[in-house]
């Protein structure tokens, strides 16, 4: 399977990133729309939600008969329907950072496809990087993504509030203890159980 990469970014670091990706997985890259190769089997759009639809409308009509995928949790698969025949979604439910290594084989990937042949191709490709593969339609995936935002982003916000509270009362050194406390709590009490029944104190009472 031949997969093509298109990196859409105006960052000055893009050339460095593209070169590193190309060398690592032996794949050509470009930052120019008109330079996208047309002999790939699968084209993956991993860009901001705000530009995804317009980018698909620009790129897909130039490359006929190929499979087009996006990686967005909140965007529908059907954004490709007017410009492509074979399309789908591969949504890895994880936060990524260039400064943090992840074991992709442990990341759950949620797949959707326009037809059975496309699903088989997407699943074949995904199984080379992850052992946790699930089929999920766009509407259900939206709620999965929303739940992930609440669980991840708002947890970070709570950390920020805790940090401000510690700084205000000159006990900022205790932040390290908090960072150790929460993962320990999750590992010990929240695995395979109802999170709600593990709340205590003021957060366990209805408002």
mmCIF file of C-alpha atoms in Angstrom:
data_model
loop_
_atom_site.group_PDB
_atom_site.id
_atom_site.type_symbol
_atom_site.label_atom_id
_atom_site.label_comp_id
_atom_site.label_asym_id
_atom_site.label_seq_id
_atom_site.Cartn_x
_atom_site.Cartn_y
_atom_site.Cartn_z
ATOM 1 C CA UNK A 1 0.000 0.000 0.000
ATOM 2 C CA UNK A 2 1.373 3.398 -0.963
ATOM 3 C CA UNK A 3 0.452 6.254 1.369
ATOM 4 C CA UNK A 4 1.082 9.911 0.510
ATOM 5 C CA UNK A 5 1.725 12.679 3.030
ATOM 6 C CA UNK A 6 0.824 16.323 2.687
ATOM 7 C CA UNK A 7 1.961 18.652 5.468
ATOM 8 C CA UNK A 8 -0.073 21.854 5.655
ATOM 9 C CA UNK A 9 1.691 24.357 7.865
ATOM 10 C CA UNK A 10 3.479 27.679 7.542
ATOM 11 C CA UNK A 11 5.944 26.921 10.308
ATOM 12 C CA UNK A 12 9.617 27.425 9.532
ATOM 13 C CA UNK A 13 10.236 24.008 11.064
ATOM 14 C CA UNK A 14 8.096 22.276 8.431
ATOM 15 C CA UNK A 15 10.970 21.438 6.105
ATOM 16 C CA UNK A 16 12.805 19.780 9.001
ATOM 17 C CA UNK A 17 9.698 17.852 10.054
ATOM 18 C CA UNK A 18 8.931 16.755 6.496
ATOM 19 C CA UNK A 19 12.472 15.580 5.890
ATOM 20 C CA UNK A 20 12.466 13.602 9.144
ATOM 21 C CA UNK A 21 9.142 11.937 8.262
ATOM 22 C CA UNK A 22 10.289 11.144 4.740
ATOM 23 C CA UNK A 23 13.535 9.557 5.888
ATOM 24 C CA UNK A 24 11.892 7.614 8.712
ATOM 25 C CA UNK A 25 9.145 5.965 6.687
ATOM 26 C CA UNK A 26 10.678 6.308 3.219
ATOM 27 C CA UNK A 27 7.875 8.490 1.906
ATOM 28 C CA UNK A 28 8.051 11.668 -0.181
ATOM 29 C CA UNK A 29 6.509 14.804 1.258
ATOM 30 C CA UNK A 30 5.483 18.238 0.059
ATOM 31 C CA UNK A 31 4.055 21.466 1.412
ATOM 32 C CA UNK A 32 2.712 22.567 -1.967
ATOM 33 C CA UNK A 33 -0.754 21.418 -3.078
ATOM 34 C CA UNK A 34 0.133 21.192 -6.730
ATOM 35 C CA UNK A 35 3.129 18.969 -5.980
ATOM 36 C CA UNK A 36 1.144 16.172 -4.349
ATOM 37 C CA UNK A 37 1.951 12.900 -6.094
ATOM 38 C CA UNK A 38 -0.945 11.135 -7.797
ATOM 39 C CA UNK A 39 0.260 7.515 -7.679
ATOM 40 C CA UNK A 40 -0.480 6.784 -4.026
ATOM 41 C CA UNK A 41 -3.080 4.230 -2.935
ATOM 42 C CA UNK A 42 -4.228 6.065 0.190
ATOM 43 C CA UNK A 43 -4.208 9.788 0.960
ATOM 44 C CA UNK A 44 -4.544 10.777 4.607
ATOM 45 C CA UNK A 45 -5.642 14.260 5.639
ATOM 46 C CA UNK A 46 -4.379 15.029 9.140
ATOM 47 C CA UNK A 47 -5.012 18.756 9.437
ATOM 48 C CA UNK A 48 -7.079 21.205 11.474
ATOM 49 C CA UNK A 49 -10.843 20.641 11.332
ATOM 50 C CA UNK A 50 -11.336 24.186 10.031
ATOM 51 C CA UNK A 51 -9.445 23.505 6.781
ATOM 52 C CA UNK A 52 -10.266 19.824 6.263
ATOM 53 C CA UNK A 53 -13.320 20.168 4.023
ATOM 54 C CA UNK A 54 -11.861 22.881 1.808
ATOM 55 C CA UNK A 55 -8.600 20.982 1.441
ATOM 56 C CA UNK A 56 -10.471 17.826 0.436
ATOM 57 C CA UNK A 57 -12.410 19.807 -2.173
ATOM 58 C CA UNK A 58 -9.127 21.061 -3.627
ATOM 59 C CA UNK A 59 -7.079 17.857 -3.552
ATOM 60 C CA UNK A 60 -9.459 14.960 -4.185
ATOM 61 C CA UNK A 61 -10.756 15.928 -7.665
ATOM 62 C CA UNK A 62 -7.156 15.990 -8.943
ATOM 63 C CA UNK A 63 -6.559 12.361 -7.900
ATOM 64 C CA UNK A 64 -9.207 9.964 -9.161
ATOM 65 C CA UNK A 65 -9.865 6.406 -8.050
ATOM 66 C CA UNK A 66 -7.866 6.566 -4.800
ATOM 67 C CA UNK A 67 -8.807 6.197 -1.135
ATOM 68 C CA UNK A 68 -9.026 9.381 0.938
ATOM 69 C CA UNK A 69 -9.046 9.334 4.731
ATOM 70 C CA UNK A 70 -9.106 11.898 7.476
ATOM 71 C CA UNK A 71 -8.126 11.490 11.131
ATOM 72 C CA UNK A 72 -10.554 13.899 12.826
ATOM 73 C CA UNK A 73 -12.774 12.624 15.605
ATOM 74 C CA UNK A 74 -15.443 15.289 15.234
ATOM 75 C CA UNK A 75 -15.668 15.555 11.436
ATOM 76 C CA UNK A 76 -18.017 13.339 9.356
ATOM 77 C CA UNK A 77 -16.747 10.888 6.794
ATOM 78 C CA UNK A 78 -19.222 12.296 4.268
ATOM 79 C CA UNK A 79 -17.205 15.489 3.767
ATOM 80 C CA UNK A 80 -15.480 13.459 1.026
ATOM 81 C CA UNK A 81 -18.691 12.235 -0.594
ATOM 82 C CA UNK A 82 -19.006 14.983 -3.215
ATOM 83 C CA UNK A 83 -15.370 14.818 -4.341
ATOM 84 C CA UNK A 84 -14.306 11.158 -3.995
ATOM 85 C CA UNK A 85 -15.638 7.659 -4.604
ATOM 86 C CA UNK A 86 -13.664 5.776 -1.951
ATOM 87 C CA UNK A 87 -13.112 7.410 1.423
ATOM 88 C CA UNK A 88 -13.160 6.919 5.142
ATOM 89 C CA UNK A 89 -11.786 7.757 8.563
ATOM 90 C CA UNK A 90 -9.005 6.481 10.762
ATOM 91 C CA UNK A 91 -9.326 8.185 14.137
ATOM 92 C CA UNK A 92 -6.544 7.398 16.628
ATOM 93 C CA UNK A 93 -7.933 8.352 20.042
ATOM 94 C CA UNK A 94 -4.811 9.883 21.536
ATOM 95 C CA UNK A 95 -3.118 13.232 22.079
ATOM 96 C CA UNK A 96 0.176 13.668 20.239
ATOM 97 C CA UNK A 97 3.252 15.772 20.798
ATOM 98 C CA UNK A 98 6.517 15.821 18.892
ATOM 99 C CA UNK A 99 8.313 15.752 22.258
ATOM 100 C CA UNK A 100 6.613 12.603 23.529
ATOM 101 C CA UNK A 101 7.013 9.063 22.235
ATOM 102 C CA UNK A 102 3.923 6.860 22.116
ATOM 103 C CA UNK A 103 3.422 3.159 21.567
ATOM 104 C CA UNK A 104 1.062 3.317 18.604
ATOM 105 C CA UNK A 105 0.272 -0.386 18.898
ATOM 106 C CA UNK A 106 -1.635 0.445 22.113
ATOM 107 C CA UNK A 107 -3.587 3.371 20.662
ATOM 108 C CA UNK A 108 -7.219 2.527 19.808
ATOM 109 C CA UNK A 109 -8.062 3.374 16.201
ATOM 110 C CA UNK A 110 -11.662 3.861 15.103
ATOM 111 C CA UNK A 111 -12.381 3.160 11.439
ATOM 112 C CA UNK A 112 -15.152 4.056 9.034
ATOM 113 C CA UNK A 113 -15.326 3.587 5.273
ATOM 114 C CA UNK A 114 -17.576 4.329 2.343
ATOM 115 C CA UNK A 115 -17.697 0.698 1.158
ATOM 116 C CA UNK A 116 -16.523 -2.768 2.136
ATOM 117 C CA UNK A 117 -13.473 -2.847 -0.151
ATOM 118 C CA UNK A 118 -12.261 0.457 1.264
ATOM 119 C CA UNK A 119 -12.801 -0.768 4.808
ATOM 120 C CA UNK A 120 -10.696 -3.847 4.116
ATOM 121 C CA UNK A 121 -7.888 -1.698 2.742
ATOM 122 C CA UNK A 122 -8.019 0.754 5.647
ATOM 123 C CA UNK A 123 -8.135 -2.059 8.184
ATOM 124 C CA UNK A 124 -5.190 -3.807 6.523
ATOM 125 C CA UNK A 125 -3.141 -0.621 6.767
ATOM 126 C CA UNK A 126 -4.199 0.149 10.350
ATOM 127 C CA UNK A 127 -3.309 -3.323 11.595
ATOM 128 C CA UNK A 128 0.323 -2.602 10.724
ATOM 129 C CA UNK A 129 0.446 0.114 13.389
ATOM 130 C CA UNK A 130 -2.175 -0.738 16.014
ATOM 131 C CA UNK A 131 -3.632 -3.868 17.549
ATOM 132 C CA UNK A 132 -6.720 -2.049 18.844
ATOM 133 C CA UNK A 133 -9.092 -1.540 15.926
ATOM 134 C CA UNK A 134 -12.798 -0.712 16.092
ATOM 135 C CA UNK A 135 -15.470 0.183 13.556
ATOM 136 C CA UNK A 136 -17.528 3.278 14.382
ATOM 137 C CA UNK A 137 -19.792 5.595 12.393
ATOM 138 C CA UNK A 138 -19.364 9.359 12.288
ATOM 139 C CA UNK A 139 -22.216 10.250 14.645
ATOM 140 C CA UNK A 140 -21.043 7.861 17.358
ATOM 141 C CA UNK A 141 -17.432 8.935 16.880
ATOM 142 C CA UNK A 142 -18.403 12.566 17.535
ATOM 143 C CA UNK A 143 -19.529 11.638 21.036
ATOM 144 C CA UNK A 144 -16.432 9.508 21.577
ATOM 145 C CA UNK A 145 -14.300 12.513 20.621
ATOM 146 C CA UNK A 146 -16.314 14.836 22.863
ATOM 147 C CA UNK A 147 -15.872 12.435 25.782
ATOM 148 C CA UNK A 148 -12.129 12.330 25.122
ATOM 149 C CA UNK A 149 -12.010 16.138 25.158
ATOM 150 C CA UNK A 150 -13.739 16.233 28.530
ATOM 151 C CA UNK A 151 -11.554 13.497 30.000
ATOM 152 C CA UNK A 152 -8.278 14.922 28.698
ATOM 153 C CA UNK A 153 -8.474 18.672 28.099
ATOM 154 C CA UNK A 154 -10.598 19.491 31.124
ATOM 155 C CA UNK A 155 -8.382 17.343 33.326
ATOM 156 C CA UNK A 156 -5.507 19.554 32.178
ATOM 157 C CA UNK A 157 -7.606 22.599 33.083
ATOM 158 C CA UNK A 158 -8.150 21.199 36.578
ATOM 159 C CA UNK A 159 -4.390 20.725 36.926
ATOM 160 C CA UNK A 160 -3.985 24.385 35.977
ATOM 161 C CA UNK A 161 -6.491 25.484 38.617
ATOM 162 C CA UNK A 162 -4.721 23.336 41.214
ATOM 163 C CA UNK A 163 -1.391 24.869 40.228
ATOM 164 C CA UNK A 164 -2.749 28.414 40.601
ATOM 165 C CA UNK A 165 -4.136 27.536 44.031
ATOM 166 C CA UNK A 166 -0.779 26.185 45.178
ATOM 167 C CA UNK A 167 1.097 29.206 43.845
ATOM 168 C CA UNK A 168 -1.327 31.601 45.517
ATOM 169 C CA UNK A 169 -0.606 30.045 48.894
ATOM 170 C CA UNK A 170 3.155 29.607 48.377
ATOM 171 C CA UNK A 171 3.102 25.820 48.243
ATOM 172 C CA UNK A 172 3.978 25.397 44.579
ATOM 173 C CA UNK A 173 6.504 22.687 45.458
ATOM 174 C CA UNK A 174 3.518 20.372 46.098
ATOM 175 C CA UNK A 175 2.540 20.380 42.400
ATOM 176 C CA UNK A 176 4.855 17.418 41.831
ATOM 177 C CA UNK A 177 2.891 15.473 44.433
ATOM 178 C CA UNK A 178 -0.364 16.206 42.614
ATOM 179 C CA UNK A 179 1.082 15.024 39.314
ATOM 180 C CA UNK A 180 1.951 11.733 41.004
ATOM 181 C CA UNK A 181 -1.349 11.485 42.868
ATOM 182 C CA UNK A 182 -3.833 11.521 40.020
ATOM 183 C CA UNK A 183 -2.315 8.738 37.848
ATOM 184 C CA UNK A 184 -2.016 6.618 40.980
ATOM 185 C CA UNK A 185 -5.692 7.211 41.712
ATOM 186 C CA UNK A 186 -6.730 6.231 38.189
ATOM 187 C CA UNK A 187 -4.609 3.102 38.172
ATOM 188 C CA UNK A 188 -5.792 1.955 41.584
ATOM 189 C CA UNK A 189 -9.497 2.802 41.628
ATOM 190 C CA UNK A 190 -10.892 3.731 38.239
ATOM 191 C CA UNK A 191 -9.923 0.761 36.089
ATOM 192 C CA UNK A 192 -12.863 -1.344 34.963
ATOM 193 C CA UNK A 193 -15.333 0.317 37.293
ATOM 194 C CA UNK A 194 -17.922 3.073 37.420
ATOM 195 C CA UNK A 195 -16.030 6.350 37.809
ATOM 196 C CA UNK A 196 -18.991 8.059 39.465
ATOM 197 C CA UNK A 197 -19.028 5.744 42.490
ATOM 198 C CA UNK A 198 -15.351 6.536 43.138
ATOM 199 C CA UNK A 199 -15.964 10.256 43.657
ATOM 200 C CA UNK A 200 -15.897 11.535 47.196
ATOM 201 C CA UNK A 201 -16.314 14.711 49.202
ATOM 202 C CA UNK A 202 -18.000 17.738 47.623
ATOM 203 C CA UNK A 203 -17.672 16.409 44.054
ATOM 204 C CA UNK A 204 -19.706 13.314 44.944
ATOM 205 C CA UNK A 205 -22.746 15.347 45.984
ATOM 206 C CA UNK A 206 -25.297 16.591 43.431
ATOM 207 C CA UNK A 207 -25.384 20.334 42.868
#
